[in-house]
Coordinates of C-alpha atoms in Angstrom, one line a residue:
Chain A
X1 CA 8.1 41.2 15.8
X2 CA 4.8 39.5 16.5
X3 CA 3.3 41.2 15.1
X4 CA 4.2 43.4 12.4
X5 CA 4.4 40.5 10.0
X6 CA 1.0 39.4 11.0
X7 CA -0.3 42.9 10.6
X8 CA 1.3 43.3 7.2
X9 CA 0.0 39.9 6.0
X10 CA -3.5 40.8 7.3
X11 CA -3.4 44.1 5.5
X12 CA -2.1 42.4 2.4
X13 CA -5.0 39.9 2.5
X14 CA -7.5 42.7 3.1
X15 CA -6.2 44.7 0.2
X16 CA -6.1 41.7 -2.2
X17 CA -9.6 40.6 -1.1
X18 CA -10.9 44.1 -1.8
X19 CA -9.3 44.2 -5.2
X20 CA -10.0 40.6 -6.4
X21 CA -12.1 40.4 -9.5
X22 CA -14.5 37.6 -8.6
X23 CA -16.6 35.8 -11.1
X24 CA -20.3 35.9 -10.0
X25 CA -21.3 32.9 -8.0
X26 CA -23.9 32.0 -10.7
X27 CA -21.3 31.9 -13.3
X28 CA -19.1 29.6 -11.2
X29 CA -22.1 27.2 -10.7
X30 CA -22.8 27.3 -14.4
X31 CA -19.2 26.4 -15.1
X32 CA -19.4 23.5 -12.7
X33 CA -22.6 22.2 -14.2
X34 CA -21.2 22.4 -17.7
X35 CA -18.2 20.3 -16.6
X36 CA -20.5 17.7 -15.1
X37 CA -22.3 17.2 -18.4
X38 CA -19.0 16.9 -20.1
X39 CA -17.8 14.3 -17.7
X40 CA -20.8 12.2 -18.3
X41 CA -20.1 12.3 -22.0
X42 CA -16.5 11.3 -21.7
X43 CA -17.2 8.6 -19.2
X44 CA -19.6 7.1 -21.6
X45 CA -17.0 7.3 -24.4
X46 CA -14.4 5.7 -22.2
X47 CA -16.8 2.9 -21.3
X48 CA -17.7 2.6 -25.0
X49 CA -14.0 2.2 -25.9
X50 CA -13.5 -0.5 -23.4
X51 CA -16.7 -2.3 -24.3
X52 CA -15.7 -2.2 -28.0
X53 CA -12.3 -3.7 -27.3
X54 CA -13.4 -6.3 -24.8
X55 CA -17.1 -6.8 -25.2
X56 CA -17.6 -6.2 -21.5
X57 CA -19.3 -3.3 -20.0
X58 CA -17.6 -0.9 -17.5
X59 CA -19.3 0.6 -14.6
X60 CA -17.8 3.3 -12.5
X61 CA -18.7 3.8 -8.9
X62 CA -17.2 5.4 -5.8
X63 CA -16.5 3.0 -3.1
X64 CA -13.9 0.9 -1.6
X65 CA -12.4 -2.4 -2.8
X66 CA -11.6 -5.2 -0.6
X67 CA -11.2 -8.9 -0.4
X68 CA -8.3 -11.3 -0.6
X69 CA -5.9 -11.6 -3.5
X70 CA -2.6 -13.2 -4.4
X71 CA 0.8 -11.8 -3.7
X72 CA 3.8 -12.1 -5.9
X73 CA 6.5 -13.8 -3.9
X74 CA 9.3 -11.9 -5.6
X75 CA 10.2 -8.4 -4.2
X76 CA 11.5 -7.5 -7.6
X77 CA 9.9 -7.5 -11.1
X78 CA 11.4 -10.4 -13.0
X79 CA 13.0 -9.8 -16.4
X80 CA 10.5 -12.0 -18.2
X81 CA 7.7 -9.7 -17.3
X82 CA 7.8 -7.5 -20.4
X83 CA 6.1 -4.2 -20.2
X84 CA 3.7 -3.2 -22.9
X85 CA 5.3 -1.0 -25.6
X86 CA 8.8 -2.3 -24.8
X87 CA 10.9 -2.0 -28.0
X88 CA 8.4 0.2 -29.7
X89 CA 9.6 3.4 -31.5
X90 CA 9.5 6.5 -29.3
X91 CA 9.2 4.5 -26.0
X92 CA 11.7 4.6 -23.2
X93 CA 12.0 2.3 -20.2
X94 CA 13.2 3.3 -16.7
X95 CA 13.9 0.6 -14.1
X96 CA 14.4 3.0 -11.1
X97 CA 12.5 1.3 -8.3
X98 CA 12.1 4.7 -6.5
X99 CA 11.0 6.6 -9.5
X100 CA 8.4 9.2 -8.8
X101 CA 4.8 8.1 -9.4
X102 CA 3.5 9.7 -12.5
X103 CA 0.0 10.1 -11.0
X104 CA 0.1 12.4 -8.0
X105 CA -3.4 13.8 -7.6
X106 CA -2.1 16.2 -5.0
X107 CA 1.0 17.7 -6.6
X108 CA 4.1 16.7 -4.6
X109 CA 2.3 14.1 -2.6
X110 CA 3.6 10.8 -4.0
X111 CA 1.5 8.1 -2.4
X112 CA 3.0 5.4 -4.6
X113 CA 6.3 5.3 -2.8
X114 CA 5.6 3.8 0.7
X115 CA 6.3 0.1 0.7
X116 CA 7.4 0.0 -2.9
X117 CA 10.1 -2.6 -3.7
X118 CA 10.4 -2.3 -7.4
X119 CA 9.1 -0.3 -10.4
X120 CA 9.2 -0.2 -14.2
X121 CA 8.3 2.9 -16.2
X122 CA 7.5 3.0 -19.9
X123 CA 7.0 6.4 -21.5
X124 CA 6.1 7.2 -25.0
X125 CA 3.7 8.7 -27.5
X126 CA 0.1 7.9 -28.4
X127 CA -1.1 6.0 -31.5
X128 CA 0.4 7.1 -34.7
X129 CA -2.9 7.9 -36.2
X130 CA -3.9 10.0 -33.2
X131 CA -0.7 11.9 -32.8
X132 CA -1.4 14.3 -35.6
X133 CA -4.5 15.7 -34.0
X134 CA -4.0 14.7 -30.4
X135 CA -0.3 14.8 -29.3
X136 CA -0.2 12.4 -26.4
X137 CA 2.3 11.5 -23.7
X138 CA 1.7 8.1 -22.1
X139 CA 3.4 7.0 -19.0
X140 CA 2.8 3.5 -17.7
X141 CA 4.2 2.3 -14.4
X142 CA 4.3 -1.0 -12.8
X143 CA 4.9 -1.0 -9.0
X144 CA 5.6 -3.9 -6.8
X145 CA 5.1 -3.7 -3.0
X146 CA 6.3 -5.6 -0.1
X147 CA 2.8 -6.7 0.8
X148 CA -0.7 -6.7 -0.5
X149 CA -1.7 -4.3 2.3
X150 CA 0.9 -1.8 1.2
X151 CA -0.5 -1.9 -2.4
X152 CA -4.0 -1.6 -1.1
X153 CA -3.1 1.4 1.0
X154 CA -1.6 3.0 -2.1
X155 CA -4.9 2.6 -4.0
X156 CA -6.9 3.9 -1.1
X157 CA -4.6 6.9 -0.8
X158 CA -4.9 7.6 -4.6
X159 CA -8.6 7.5 -4.3
X160 CA -8.5 9.8 -1.3
X161 CA -6.2 12.3 -3.0
X162 CA -8.4 12.3 -6.1
X163 CA -11.3 13.6 -4.0
X164 CA -9.1 15.8 -1.8
X165 CA -7.4 17.6 -4.7
X166 CA -10.3 18.2 -7.1
X167 CA -9.9 15.4 -9.7
X168 CA -12.9 13.7 -11.2
X169 CA -13.2 10.0 -10.7
X170 CA -12.4 7.7 -7.9
X171 CA -12.5 4.0 -7.1
X172 CA -14.2 1.9 -9.8
X173 CA -15.6 -1.5 -9.3
X174 CA -16.7 -4.0 -11.8
X175 CA -14.3 -3.1 -14.6
X176 CA -12.7 -5.4 -17.0
X177 CA -9.4 -4.8 -15.3
X178 CA -10.4 -6.3 -12.0
X179 CA -11.9 -5.4 -8.7
X180 CA -9.4 -2.8 -7.5
X181 CA -9.3 0.0 -9.9
X182 CA -8.9 3.8 -9.7
X183 CA -9.9 6.1 -12.5
X184 CA -9.3 9.8 -12.7
X185 CA -9.7 12.7 -15.1
X186 CA -8.3 16.2 -14.7
X187 CA -10.7 18.4 -16.6
X188 CA -9.4 21.8 -15.4
X189 CA -11.1 23.4 -18.4
X190 CA -13.1 22.2 -21.3
X191 CA -10.0 22.5 -23.5
X192 CA -7.1 20.1 -23.5
X193 CA -4.6 19.0 -22.4
X194 CA -6.3 16.5 -20.3
X195 CA -4.9 13.9 -18.0
X196 CA -6.7 10.6 -17.9
X197 CA -5.5 7.9 -15.5
X198 CA -6.4 4.3 -14.9
X199 CA -4.7 2.3 -12.2
X200 CA -5.4 -1.3 -11.1
X201 CA -4.1 -3.5 -8.4
X202 CA -3.5 -7.2 -8.5
X203 CA -2.3 -8.5 -5.1
X204 CA 0.8 -6.5 -4.3
X205 CA 1.3 -5.1 -7.8
X206 CA -0.2 -1.9 -9.1
X207 CA -0.2 -0.8 -12.7
X208 CA -0.8 2.9 -13.6
X209 CA -1.5 4.2 -17.0
X210 CA -1.3 8.0 -17.2
X211 CA -2.3 9.6 -20.5
X212 CA -1.9 13.3 -21.2
X213 CA -3.7 14.4 -24.3
X214 CA -2.9 17.9 -25.8
X215 CA -5.2 17.8 -28.8
X216 CA -8.6 16.6 -29.4
X217 CA -10.6 15.6 -26.3
X218 CA -11.6 12.2 -27.5
X219 CA -8.2 10.6 -28.0
X220 CA -8.3 7.2 -26.4
X221 CA -6.5 6.0 -23.3
X222 CA -3.9 3.2 -23.3
X223 CA -6.5 0.5 -22.5
X224 CA -4.8 -2.2 -24.5
X225 CA -1.7 -1.9 -22.4
X226 CA -3.7 -2.0 -19.2
X227 CA -5.5 -5.1 -20.3
X228 CA -2.3 -6.7 -21.5
X229 CA -0.6 -6.0 -18.2
X230 CA -3.4 -7.8 -16.4
X231 CA -2.7 -10.9 -18.5
X232 CA 1.0 -10.7 -18.0
X233 CA 0.8 -10.3 -14.2
X234 CA -1.2 -13.5 -14.2
X235 CA 1.1 -15.4 -16.5
X236 CA 4.4 -14.3 -15.0
X237 CA 3.7 -13.4 -11.4
X238 CA 0.7 -15.6 -10.8
X239 CA -1.3 -12.5 -9.8
X240 CA -4.5 -13.7 -11.4
X241 CA -8.0 -12.5 -11.0
X242 CA -11.2 -13.8 -12.7
X243 CA -12.3 -11.4 -15.4
X244 CA -15.7 -9.8 -15.0
X245 CA -18.5 -10.8 -17.1
X246 CA -21.8 -9.1 -17.3
X247 CA -25.2 -9.6 -18.9
X248 CA -27.8 -6.9 -19.0
X249 CA -30.5 -7.1 -16.3
X250 CA -33.6 -8.7 -17.9
X251 CA -36.3 -6.3 -19.0
X252 CA -39.0 -6.4 -21.6
X253 CA -36.9 -4.5 -24.1
X254 CA -33.6 -6.1 -23.2
X255 CA -33.6 -9.8 -22.8
X256 CA -30.8 -11.5 -20.9
X257 CA -27.7 -12.1 -23.0
X258 CA -24.4 -13.1 -21.5
X259 CA -21.5 -11.4 -23.1
X260 CA -18.7 -13.7 -22.0
X261 CA -17.7 -16.4 -24.4
X262 CA -17.9 -20.0 -23.1
X263 CA -14.7 -21.3 -21.6
X264 CA -12.4 -23.3 -23.8
X265 CA -10.5 -24.7 -20.9
X266 CA -12.5 -25.1 -17.7
X267 CA -9.7 -26.2 -15.5
X268 CA -9.8 -24.1 -12.4
X269 CA -7.0 -21.9 -11.2
X270 CA -6.1 -23.1 -7.7
X271 CA -5.4 -19.5 -6.6
X272 CA -8.8 -18.3 -7.7
X273 CA -10.7 -21.3 -6.4
X274 CA -9.7 -20.3 -2.9
X275 CA -10.7 -16.7 -3.3
X276 CA -13.6 -16.2 -0.8
X277 CA -14.9 -13.1 -2.7
X278 CA -18.3 -14.4 -4.0
X279 CA -19.1 -11.8 -6.6
X280 CA -17.7 -8.5 -7.8
X281 CA -19.3 -5.5 -6.3
X282 CA -21.2 -3.2 -8.5
X283 CA -23.3 -0.3 -7.6
X284 CA -24.8 0.0 -11.1
X285 CA -28.3 -1.5 -10.9
X286 CA -28.4 -1.9 -14.7
X287 CA -25.9 -4.7 -14.8
X288 CA -25.7 -7.9 -12.9
X289 CA -22.6 -10.0 -12.6
X290 CA -22.7 -13.5 -13.9
X291 CA -20.2 -16.2 -13.0
X292 CA -17.7 -16.7 -15.7
X293 CA -14.7 -18.9 -16.2
X294 CA -11.3 -17.3 -15.5
X295 CA -10.0 -16.0 -18.8
X296 CA -6.4 -16.4 -17.9
X297 CA -6.5 -20.1 -18.1
X298 CA -6.9 -20.0 -21.9
X299 CA -4.6 -17.1 -22.4
X300 CA -1.6 -17.6 -24.7
X301 CA 1.6 -17.3 -22.8
X302 CA 3.4 -14.1 -23.5
X303 CA 6.5 -14.3 -25.6
X304 CA 9.8 -14.6 -23.8
X305 CA 12.1 -11.8 -24.9
Chain B
X1 CA -29.5 17.8 -3.5
X2 CA -27.3 20.8 -4.0
X3 CA -28.2 24.0 -2.3
X4 CA -27.2 26.9 -4.5
X5 CA -28.0 29.5 -1.8
X6 CA -25.6 27.9 0.7
X7 CA -23.0 27.6 -2.0
X8 CA -23.4 31.3 -3.0
X9 CA -23.1 32.3 0.6
X10 CA -20.0 30.2 1.0
X11 CA -18.5 31.6 -2.1
X12 CA -19.2 35.2 -1.2
X13 CA -17.7 34.8 2.3
X14 CA -14.5 32.8 1.4
X15 CA -13.5 33.4 -2.2
X16 CA -11.7 36.7 -1.8
X17 CA -9.5 35.3 1.0
X18 CA -8.8 32.3 -1.2
X19 CA -7.6 34.6 -4.0
X20 CA -5.3 36.4 -1.5
X21 CA -3.8 33.1 -0.5
X22 CA -3.2 31.8 -4.0
X23 CA -1.8 35.3 -5.0
X24 CA 0.6 35.2 -2.1
X25 CA 1.8 31.7 -3.1
X26 CA 2.0 32.3 -6.9
X27 CA 2.6 36.0 -7.1
X28 CA 0.2 36.3 -10.0
X29 CA -3.2 37.9 -9.2
X30 CA -4.9 37.0 -12.5
X31 CA -3.7 33.4 -12.1
X32 CA -5.0 33.3 -8.6
X33 CA -8.4 34.6 -9.6
X34 CA -8.6 32.1 -12.4
X35 CA -7.6 29.2 -10.1
X36 CA -10.0 30.1 -7.4
X37 CA -12.9 30.3 -9.9
X38 CA -12.0 26.8 -11.1
X39 CA -11.7 25.4 -7.6
X40 CA -15.2 26.8 -6.7
X41 CA -16.6 25.3 -9.9
X42 CA -15.3 21.9 -8.8
X43 CA -16.7 22.5 -5.3
X44 CA -20.1 23.2 -6.8
X45 CA -20.0 19.9 -8.7
X46 CA -19.7 18.1 -5.4
X47 CA -21.4 20.6 -3.2
X48 CA -23.7 18.0 -1.6
X49 CA -20.6 16.4 -0.1
X50 CA -18.1 19.2 0.2
X51 CA -20.7 21.5 1.7
X52 CA -21.0 19.1 4.6
X53 CA -17.3 19.1 5.3
X54 CA -16.1 20.6 8.5
X55 CA -13.8 23.0 6.5
X56 CA -15.0 23.3 2.9
X57 CA -12.9 26.4 2.5
X58 CA -9.8 24.3 3.2
X59 CA -10.8 21.9 0.4
X60 CA -11.2 24.8 -2.0
X61 CA -7.9 26.3 -0.9
X62 CA -6.1 23.1 -1.6
X63 CA -7.7 22.6 -5.0
X64 CA -7.1 26.2 -6.0
X65 CA -3.4 25.8 -5.1
X66 CA -3.1 22.6 -7.1
X67 CA -4.8 24.3 -10.1
X68 CA -2.6 27.3 -9.8
X69 CA 0.7 25.4 -9.7
X70 CA -0.2 23.1 -12.5
X71 CA 2.6 23.9 -14.9
X72 CA 0.8 23.2 -18.1
X73 CA -2.0 25.5 -17.1
X74 CA 0.3 28.3 -16.4
X75 CA 2.0 27.8 -19.7
X76 CA -1.3 27.7 -21.5
X77 CA -2.5 30.9 -19.8
X78 CA 0.7 32.6 -20.7
X79 CA 0.3 31.6 -24.3
X80 CA -3.3 32.7 -24.4
X81 CA -2.3 36.1 -22.8
X82 CA 0.3 36.5 -25.4
X83 CA -2.1 35.8 -28.2
X84 CA -4.7 38.2 -27.0
X85 CA -4.9 41.2 -29.3
X86 CA -7.8 43.0 -27.6
X87 CA -7.6 45.3 -24.6
X88 CA -6.2 43.6 -21.5
X89 CA -8.5 43.7 -18.5
X90 CA -7.2 46.3 -16.1
X91 CA -5.2 45.1 -13.2
X92 CA -6.5 46.5 -10.0
X93 CA -4.4 49.0 -8.2
X94 CA -2.9 47.5 -5.1
X95 CA -1.6 49.2 -2.1
X96 CA 2.2 49.7 -2.3
X97 CA 2.7 47.8 0.9
X98 CA 0.7 44.9 -0.6
X99 CA 3.0 44.9 -3.6
X100 CA 6.0 45.0 -1.2
X101 CA 4.7 42.0 0.7
X102 CA 4.1 39.9 -2.3
X103 CA 7.6 40.8 -3.7
X104 CA 9.1 39.6 -0.4
X105 CA 7.0 36.4 -0.4
X106 CA 8.3 35.7 -3.9
X107 CA 11.8 35.6 -2.6
X108 CA 11.2 32.8 -0.2
X109 CA 10.5 29.1 -1.1
X110 CA 6.9 28.3 -2.1
X111 CA 6.5 25.8 0.8
X112 CA 7.4 28.6 3.2
X113 CA 5.0 31.0 1.6
X114 CA 2.2 28.4 2.0
X115 CA 3.0 27.8 5.6
X116 CA 3.3 31.4 6.5
X117 CA 0.0 32.3 4.9
X118 CA -1.9 29.4 6.4
X119 CA -0.6 30.1 9.8
X120 CA -0.6 33.9 10.1
X121 CA -3.6 34.7 7.8
X122 CA -5.9 31.7 8.1
X123 CA -4.9 30.9 11.7
X124 CA -4.2 27.2 11.0
X125 CA -2.3 25.3 13.6
X126 CA 1.0 23.6 12.7
X127 CA -0.8 20.2 12.7
X128 CA -3.5 21.6 10.4
X129 CA -0.9 23.0 8.0
X130 CA 0.8 19.7 8.0
X131 CA -2.4 18.0 7.0
X132 CA -3.2 20.5 4.3
X133 CA 0.2 20.5 2.7
X134 CA 0.9 16.8 3.2
X135 CA 3.9 17.5 5.3
X136 CA 5.2 16.5 8.7
X137 CA 4.7 18.8 11.8
X138 CA 8.5 19.3 12.1
X139 CA 8.8 20.3 8.5
X140 CA 6.0 22.9 8.9
X141 CA 7.6 24.3 12.0
X142 CA 10.9 24.6 10.2
X143 CA 9.2 26.3 7.2
X144 CA 7.4 28.8 9.5
X145 CA 10.6 29.6 11.4
X146 CA 12.8 29.9 8.3
X147 CA 10.1 31.8 6.4
X148 CA 9.8 34.4 9.1
X149 CA 13.6 34.7 9.4
X150 CA 13.8 35.2 5.6
X151 CA 10.9 37.6 5.4
X152 CA 12.2 39.9 8.2
X153 CA 15.0 41.6 6.3
X154 CA 12.9 41.6 3.1
X155 CA 10.2 43.5 4.8
X156 CA 12.6 45.8 6.7
X157 CA 11.9 44.1 10.0
X158 CA 14.4 43.1 12.7
X159 CA 15.4 39.5 12.7
X160 CA 13.2 37.3 14.8
X161 CA 14.6 35.4 17.7
X162 CA 12.4 32.4 18.2
X163 CA 9.0 31.7 17.0
X164 CA 6.5 30.3 19.4
X165 CA 4.4 27.8 17.3
X166 CA 1.4 26.2 18.8
X167 CA 0.8 22.9 17.2

């Protein structure tokens, strides 16, 4: 029947096209512009939250990450690597290594699966104080891959899908979570629910924190868990990375002031001392990286369950 | 620098077809119009980049599809529609054959609907459909073949023998 089907589909398309109630182009542009202003505001809030928690500024840029890193020898996540929120009320743990990735920028396209050797998923509510006005579902996933290049490909694919399927965000460099970070927001409309995602890679491990907020827009993400996982990956899997440390660019109104505390224990980490990456890339001209001692050296070991 | 004139021209020339596509896939015209408006708003946000794409309409189509199939959005819209107490905007009167086609499309899987529309309406090759839907070429061929087989009786057609698909 070539092509009665084609003819009917063509007639269908023509009829729908003629009948479609389109918003004027100017209104569409206004909507897009309004969203852009909102994104700037929320990005600033996000950066503010992280700065308040850690005392380190966050810059978000679009660009690729690179460089060498360490790779966990084990193909499976060891039992002593405790996930943030384990044992907390309302939280559940899933050890399925092939569990679907919670963050799929293009629905149905799970880029987290190829090369994955193990996974842990923790799902639960937001903070007690925020739940009343902003019901939140947090899903945090730790993925381990067979090689660093597998994990790197996952991050690149996430970044590509964010752009391809209309999310806001992308690869972020120069964050407190390390060099290889992807951030995304799904602001379909100014009203919630809103999905906010932060994923970072350390060697062959990727940690994804996916937060869906159904109430007030400004509910915070699960940044503490993200930061905590960075420390635990270093302590348990030896996937370490020197933390970024910034000072403002000198100017008449803003004198230079390093924000990183001095090192308590200057003993170098052998892994990091061989890292050829000289400085952490940043596209934000308002901040300049300063060399800082690796923070993980002085970190308290995590409690063994 | 974003060029509003080129965006408006792009919108005027492609948005209606995008609505037809999303309507064919979701079976809900109001949802399709809403999703398409949202997708173009996002395109405008990045127009300096997306306007330079080889196929910006493909980007919008993909985003509109994702917006439309977002479950929470559909739920939210249903709730809002339920709450509305004022007059509902009139639904445009569609040709009876159009309604029959969309009813038939509703009865086949969504992945087949997408493939059928992209191939027979937008003229995408099997490879291009595979790229747009994140599928393999063989999967797309199968969806097109099975989709046609399934649509034939639903549209009162004879069963198709074999479909010649150019990849």
